[in-house]
Amino acid sequence: MILDGKCPTGPIEKTWDKHRFDMKLVNPSNKRKYKILVVGTGLAGGAAAASLGELGYNVEAFCYQDSPRRAHSIAAQGGINAAKNYPNDGDSIYRLFYDTIKGGDFRAREADVWRLAQVSNNIIDQCVAQGVPFARDYAGYLDNRSFGGAQVSRTFYARGQTGQQLLLGAYSALARQIKAGTVKMFPRTEMLDLIVVDGEAKGITVRDMVTGEIRSHVGDAVVLCTGGYVNVFYLSTNAMGCSVTAAWKAHRKGAFFANPCYTQIHPTCIPQHGDKQSKLTLMSESLRNDGRCWAPKKKGEKRGPNEIPEEERDYYLERKYPSFGNLAPRDIASRAAKEQCDDDRGVGPGGRGVYLDFADSIKRLGEDTIRERYGNLFEMYEKITDENGYKVPMRIYPAPHYSMGGLWVDYNCESNVPGLFVLGEANFSVHGANRLGASALMQGLADGYFVIPYTIANYLAKTAPGKVKADNPECKKSVDDVNNNMKKLISINGKKTVSEFHRELGKIMWENVGMARSDQSCKEALKKIPVLREEFWKNVKVSGSGAQFNQDLENAGRVADFLEFAELLTRDALYRNESCGGHFRVEHQMPDGEAKRDDENFCHAAAWEFKGANAEPELHIEPLKFENVHLAIRSYK
Amino acid sequence: MSHDKTMNLTLHVWRQKGPKDPGKFEVYDAKDVSPDQSFLEMLDEVNEDLIKAGKDPIAFDHDCREGICGMCSQVINGMAHGGQDRTTVCQLHMRMFKDGDTIYIEPWRARAFPVIKDLVVDRIALDTIIQAGGYTSAHTGGIADGNAILVPKPEAEYAMDAAECIGCGACVAGCPNGSAMLFTSAKVSQLAVLPQGQAEAARRVKEMTETLQECGFGNCTNHYECQAACPKGINVKFIAKLNREYLKSLF
Ligand SMILES: Cc1cc2nc3c(=O)[nH]c(=O)nc-3n(C[C@H](O)[C@H](O)[C@H](O)COP(=O)(O)OP(=O)(O)OC[C@H]3O[C@@H](n4cnc5c(N)ncnc54)[C@H](O)[C@@H]3O)c2cc1C
Ligand code: FES
């Protein structure tokens, strides 16, 4: 099937305004008759639930943590982009649009990206009004910094805790609506199924993580804002609870999964220290504003960093990409780091690391300025590594970080299942094959504050409120299915723990479908994943029962879904026989090692339809048209 | 950097089935612990062994493991988050301990935080306090340009110092009265110092402090244990600010 993204036509700068006018509205007095289920209360879901509640809809919101304030958006450090052009350095909506399309290696829909750039400015205003303490200069004006993939300074920040402050802004707006009674919040509640009635999304089945109760909630529309899936690699910068579960359950109920192989490996993470490690820690890319990446020129170098003289250091990003230097986009910076290590010039344990050096900036600006800019990152680095980054260069290595792929949505953020909307990292929409720094926070808030309030009305206006009742047979069936799945997991009583399976899966994925992929490695993974999945269902050991607080069981369900999803991700990586952005197929590279796209055959989104856990999924294609940005080879030289 | 020496530790961990069940300490061995491991990774290993032995693993809250989400919450050797300066449990590393150490691990203990299971407590009361007024009533959309409101750098920094609170509840656990005054004062102060928050300042401080009492938190009697326990170093000067704001609100 050829998918239609339902993009408005006409001059791109008018598309969103025109579309907003063309969409249907729900009369103010009718809004409270509609119930909207918002799953996930990170930036996307928190902003959506608060805004929809404020409009007068009857909202129920869910998250798995004990409070909506703890969604993983909280961990974003660096900043959020907007096309304000406050520094007067040549920024504009068009430039942000252009940078995002190019950064994504021409694999995103133009109209969606334009809208993102257009509303980016409203986001900053909104957050300021909420009391988000963005950095200011001495005159009281908002301050900016630079991020990878841009030559203008358009990133707004709140120390090294921008995600935290933006999330707390959305959380406070949500708190206001909870108090007002328009939003009912269900923390410690995990969605484990989507309820589809007559082809439309009308509810979800959840597990109360405290009591273990499984129950369904019905509504007139479902909005999934459940974040990303890179924990499929086991070690990543995501939180321990981040999973593909909600998206995967929706996929199993008919929602197409688009471009799952687009995963982002972030260049500036703290290298792994051992095999008992549970996660990797990111240090904001903003560090690359003042830190210089280098590796020793000599293979197998044994000297400490401060003993290696200047002329024996290879500042490889500055050498290879003179115009962007240390601010080259993430996919490029990550691969360059891997290249150094593969060339036996890596540093630290196992040679899996490169240096990020602040000595020059400290000389130029003083340690205090560096401390003011990144103090918390240096502190975090020291806690984990026991090293002082002001005195010795930091060691960094790439780590799985973000998922550009996600559930397929049209221009309205609606999936192919009517009534199912998907926002934030959970959808596939705007970042193409590579996301630029400071653009995910922007997308989450754009979707939640400024897109869904309009587009959901267009759907609701065409449906009668309360069509599906709690006693619908689909609800009972869904609850039974979830219950049975839980029972099955517990009854296996095998020999291996859930974490052991997760670790093994992660290893298969990282080695075969990680930073570099090939026809052969993908096929290898496609052999191994089903075997591991089969073993899981025969030999996993899950403790306790379903009718209690049971973290082992929660985790088992998530890993079970990753074991299915991993196969789809790999299949997509095998199918996409080109390199683009974060998807690097070793067979397709330029003579200098850059990613080589194949626009003739792959200038499209690949959206997969579920056909059964052990059956081949069906591929649907949405062709991408570039009418405003010239389809060109991405160059950061 | 990596140390080769591993250690063996004895853990006394608070186990409690549910809010109404009695709890008690159980003793576990943690073997071959690497100094580079985090405290939670050490507990992960203990849990792996418990699961394999068919026993109930220790329940504890955690998510980001980066010291920012505020989910992790354990009292270690009598100190909330383990007593390392400005550090959450998840950022505590085993190099802080030595071979042969005995470690006591307990949940947050406060009247307003009932135990859910083992080390997991219910902190919903902190959300209730924010719902009472910890926001500006800005509508979505229709807002003036961000630079239309100037915020001098010192005020912006002061607001940010307060806003760093991660809402973990260590201040409550550390306080002999189980007070959430530091938590509440941080939000009150952040919004009181910013021009955006001033219109509602009086109502905010009143309603948040009233809710604080209704939720079962104790009073502040200036022990300053909260500041010592806070993994983000939130300063007690914000409590003084809250008191000033409260007095102002009466007139
Ligand atoms: C360490 C780190 C640093 C980053 N730094 C930046 C940065 O500087 N700039 C930038 O732009 N981006 C950054 N990002 C990316 C950005 O933070 C995320 O992409 C973005 O915040 C995701 O927001 P979200 O609302 O889509 O998802 P999340 O914030 O992850 O929220 C997901 C929500 O869904 C809920 N949920 C998930 N599954 C279920 C389920 N089954 N049932 C119920 N609820 C569920 C969770 O409880 C949570 O509330 C960073 C990411 C990381 C990991
Ligand atoms: S787990 Fe998030 S702060 Fe410790």
Tab-separated table of C-alpha atoms and ligand atoms in Angstrom, chain A residues 38-46 62-65 67-68 70-81 147 155 162-163 166-167 185-186 189-192 204 206 209 224-228 230 236-239 241-247 249 264 266 279-286 330 400-403 423-427 431 435-445 558, chain B residues 63 66, ligand 1:
chain	number	residue	atom	x	y	z
A	38	VAL	CA	-3.179	10.261	27.127
A	39	VAL	CA	-0.583	7.570	27.709
A	40	GLY	CA	2.734	8.971	28.889
A	41	THR	CA	3.270	12.310	30.580
A	42	GLY	CA	6.737	13.340	29.445
A	43	LEU	CA	7.137	16.525	27.452
A	44	ALA	CA	4.787	15.361	24.728
A	45	GLY	CA	2.147	13.736	26.922
A	46	GLY	CA	2.364	16.216	29.776
A	62	PHE	CA	-1.101	7.556	32.591
A	63	CYS	CA	2.541	7.001	33.400
A	64	TYR	CA	4.606	4.189	34.835
A	65	GLN	CA	6.641	6.273	37.283
A	67	SER	CA	4.754	10.897	39.359
A	68	PRO	CA	4.456	12.569	35.971
A	70	ARG	CA	9.803	11.796	36.435
A	71	ALA	CA	9.381	10.977	32.714
A	72	HIS	CA	12.690	10.519	30.965
A	73	SER	CA	12.383	13.932	29.323
A	74	ILE	CA	13.744	15.043	32.688
A	75	ALA	CA	17.174	13.763	31.726
A	76	ALA	CA	17.660	16.040	28.720
A	77	GLN	CA	20.509	18.327	29.505
A	78	GLY	CA	21.554	20.498	26.641
A	79	GLY	CA	18.724	22.592	25.365
A	80	ILE	CA	15.818	23.282	23.067
A	81	ASN	CA	15.944	24.896	19.650
A	147	PHE	CA	24.384	22.708	19.071
A	155	THR	CA	19.492	26.715	21.548
A	162	THR	CA	16.882	21.956	30.247
A	163	GLY	CA	14.740	18.826	29.972
A	166	LEU	CA	10.777	22.086	30.530
A	167	LEU	CA	9.219	18.942	31.953
A	185	MET	CA	-3.828	11.230	36.589
A	186	PHE	CA	-2.929	7.543	36.939
A	189	THR	CA	0.045	2.475	35.743
A	190	GLU	CA	1.418	0.709	32.689
A	191	MET	CA	-0.427	0.381	29.404
A	192	LEU	CA	-0.285	-3.202	28.181
A	204	ILE	CA	-6.363	0.851	26.607
A	206	VAL	CA	-3.466	-1.165	31.917
A	209	MET	CA	1.678	-1.521	39.237
A	224	LEU	CA	0.367	7.678	22.863
A	225	CYS	CA	3.325	9.697	24.140
A	226	THR	CA	5.393	6.856	25.486
A	227	GLY	CA	8.902	7.796	24.401
A	228	GLY	CA	11.655	5.898	22.623
A	230	VAL	CA	16.635	2.309	22.300
A	236	SER	CA	21.585	3.049	26.464
A	237	THR	CA	21.119	6.546	27.812
A	238	ASN	CA	17.436	5.894	28.414
A	239	ALA	CA	15.896	5.298	31.824
A	241	GLY	CA	11.799	1.734	32.519
A	242	CYS	CA	11.797	3.105	28.959
A	243	SER	CA	10.367	0.482	26.633
A	244	VAL	CA	8.708	-0.129	23.315
A	245	THR	CA	5.782	-1.840	25.034
A	246	ALA	CA	3.024	0.705	24.508
A	247	ALA	CA	4.006	1.329	20.888
A	249	LYS	CA	1.075	-3.276	21.659
A	264	GLN	CA	20.682	7.514	17.095
A	266	HIS	CA	25.079	9.707	20.717
A	279	LYS	CA	22.962	1.830	31.764
A	280	LEU	CA	25.115	4.390	30.028
A	281	THR	CA	25.233	8.036	30.894
A	282	LEU	CA	25.112	10.796	28.369
A	283	MET	CA	26.895	14.053	28.693
A	284	SER	CA	25.245	16.832	26.798
A	285	GLU	CA	26.426	17.520	23.300
A	286	SER	CA	26.662	21.162	24.346
A	330	ARG	CA	25.768	13.235	15.980
A	400	PRO	CA	22.384	4.312	21.873
A	401	HIS	CA	20.361	7.342	22.720
A	402	TYR	CA	17.318	8.178	20.652
A	403	SER	CA	14.862	6.584	18.279
A	423	LEU	CA	3.348	12.257	19.829
A	424	GLY	CA	6.953	12.908	20.774
A	425	GLU	CA	9.711	10.358	20.465
A	426	ALA	CA	7.146	7.574	20.058
A	427	ASN	CA	6.246	8.706	16.527
A	431	HIS	CA	13.739	13.785	12.465
A	435	ARG	CA	17.918	13.955	14.885
A	436	LEU	CA	19.787	17.171	15.532
A	437	GLY	CA	20.592	18.117	19.100
A	438	ALA	CA	17.984	20.142	20.992
A	439	SER	CA	15.258	19.138	18.552
A	440	ALA	CA	13.527	16.375	20.514
A	441	LEU	CA	12.443	18.662	23.323
A	442	MET	CA	11.181	21.033	20.654
A	443	GLN	CA	9.217	18.266	18.953
A	444	GLY	CA	7.699	16.886	22.160
A	445	LEU	CA	6.394	20.276	23.192
A	558	ARG	CA	8.983	-5.175	28.459
B	63	ASP	CA	14.425	4.984	36.751
B	66	GLU	CA	21.445	9.673	36.386
C	1	LIG	C1	20.050	11.599	28.499
C	1	LIG	C2	19.252	12.296	27.449
C	1	LIG	C3	19.529	13.613	27.114
C	1	LIG	C4	18.792	14.276	26.139
C	1	LIG	N1	19.087	15.584	25.841
C	1	LIG	C5	18.314	16.241	24.948
C	1	LIG	C6	18.529	17.629	24.678
C	1	LIG	O1	19.417	18.270	25.248
C	1	LIG	N2	17.731	18.240	23.780
C	1	LIG	C7	16.729	17.580	23.147
C	1	LIG	O2	16.021	18.196	22.379
C	1	LIG	N3	16.496	16.280	23.391
C	1	LIG	C8	17.259	15.594	24.270
C	1	LIG	N4	17.008	14.272	24.521
C	1	LIG	C9	15.876	13.610	23.876
C	1	LIG	C10	14.590	13.999	24.559
C	1	LIG	O3	14.801	14.181	25.926
C	1	LIG	C11	13.507	12.944	24.401
C	1	LIG	O4	13.439	12.518	23.101
C	1	LIG	C12	12.164	13.533	24.761
C	1	LIG	O5	12.213	14.159	26.000
C	1	LIG	C13	11.101	12.464	24.752
C	1	LIG	O6	9.900	12.992	25.263
C	1	LIG	P1	8.595	12.150	25.213
C	1	LIG	O7	7.554	12.957	25.898
C	1	LIG	O8	8.331	11.690	23.852
C	1	LIG	O9	8.933	10.819	26.065
C	1	LIG	P2	9.363	10.596	27.591
C	1	LIG	O10	9.767	11.838	28.278
C	1	LIG	O11	10.299	9.446	27.595
C	1	LIG	O12	8.029	10.156	28.292
C	1	LIG	C14	7.465	8.909	28.103
C	1	LIG	C15	6.265	8.813	29.003
C	1	LIG	O13	5.548	7.635	28.679
C	1	LIG	C16	5.291	6.886	29.825
C	1	LIG	N5	5.216	5.500	29.409
C	1	LIG	C17	6.060	4.798	28.613
C	1	LIG	N6	5.589	3.566	28.397
C	1	LIG	C18	4.426	3.482	29.062
C	1	LIG	C19	3.454	2.470	29.214
C	1	LIG	N7	3.581	1.293	28.635
C	1	LIG	N8	2.362	2.740	29.985
C	1	LIG	C20	2.204	3.944	30.582
C	1	LIG	N9	3.080	4.945	30.445
C	1	LIG	C21	4.173	4.708	29.699
C	1	LIG	C22	6.389	7.231	30.792
C	1	LIG	O14	5.948	7.011	32.108
C	1	LIG	C23	6.578	8.714	30.497
C	1	LIG	O15	5.631	9.457	31.201
C	1	LIG	C24	17.750	13.599	25.483
C	1	LIG	C25	17.467	12.284	25.813
C	1	LIG	C26	18.208	11.617	26.779
C	1	LIG	C27	17.894	10.200	27.086
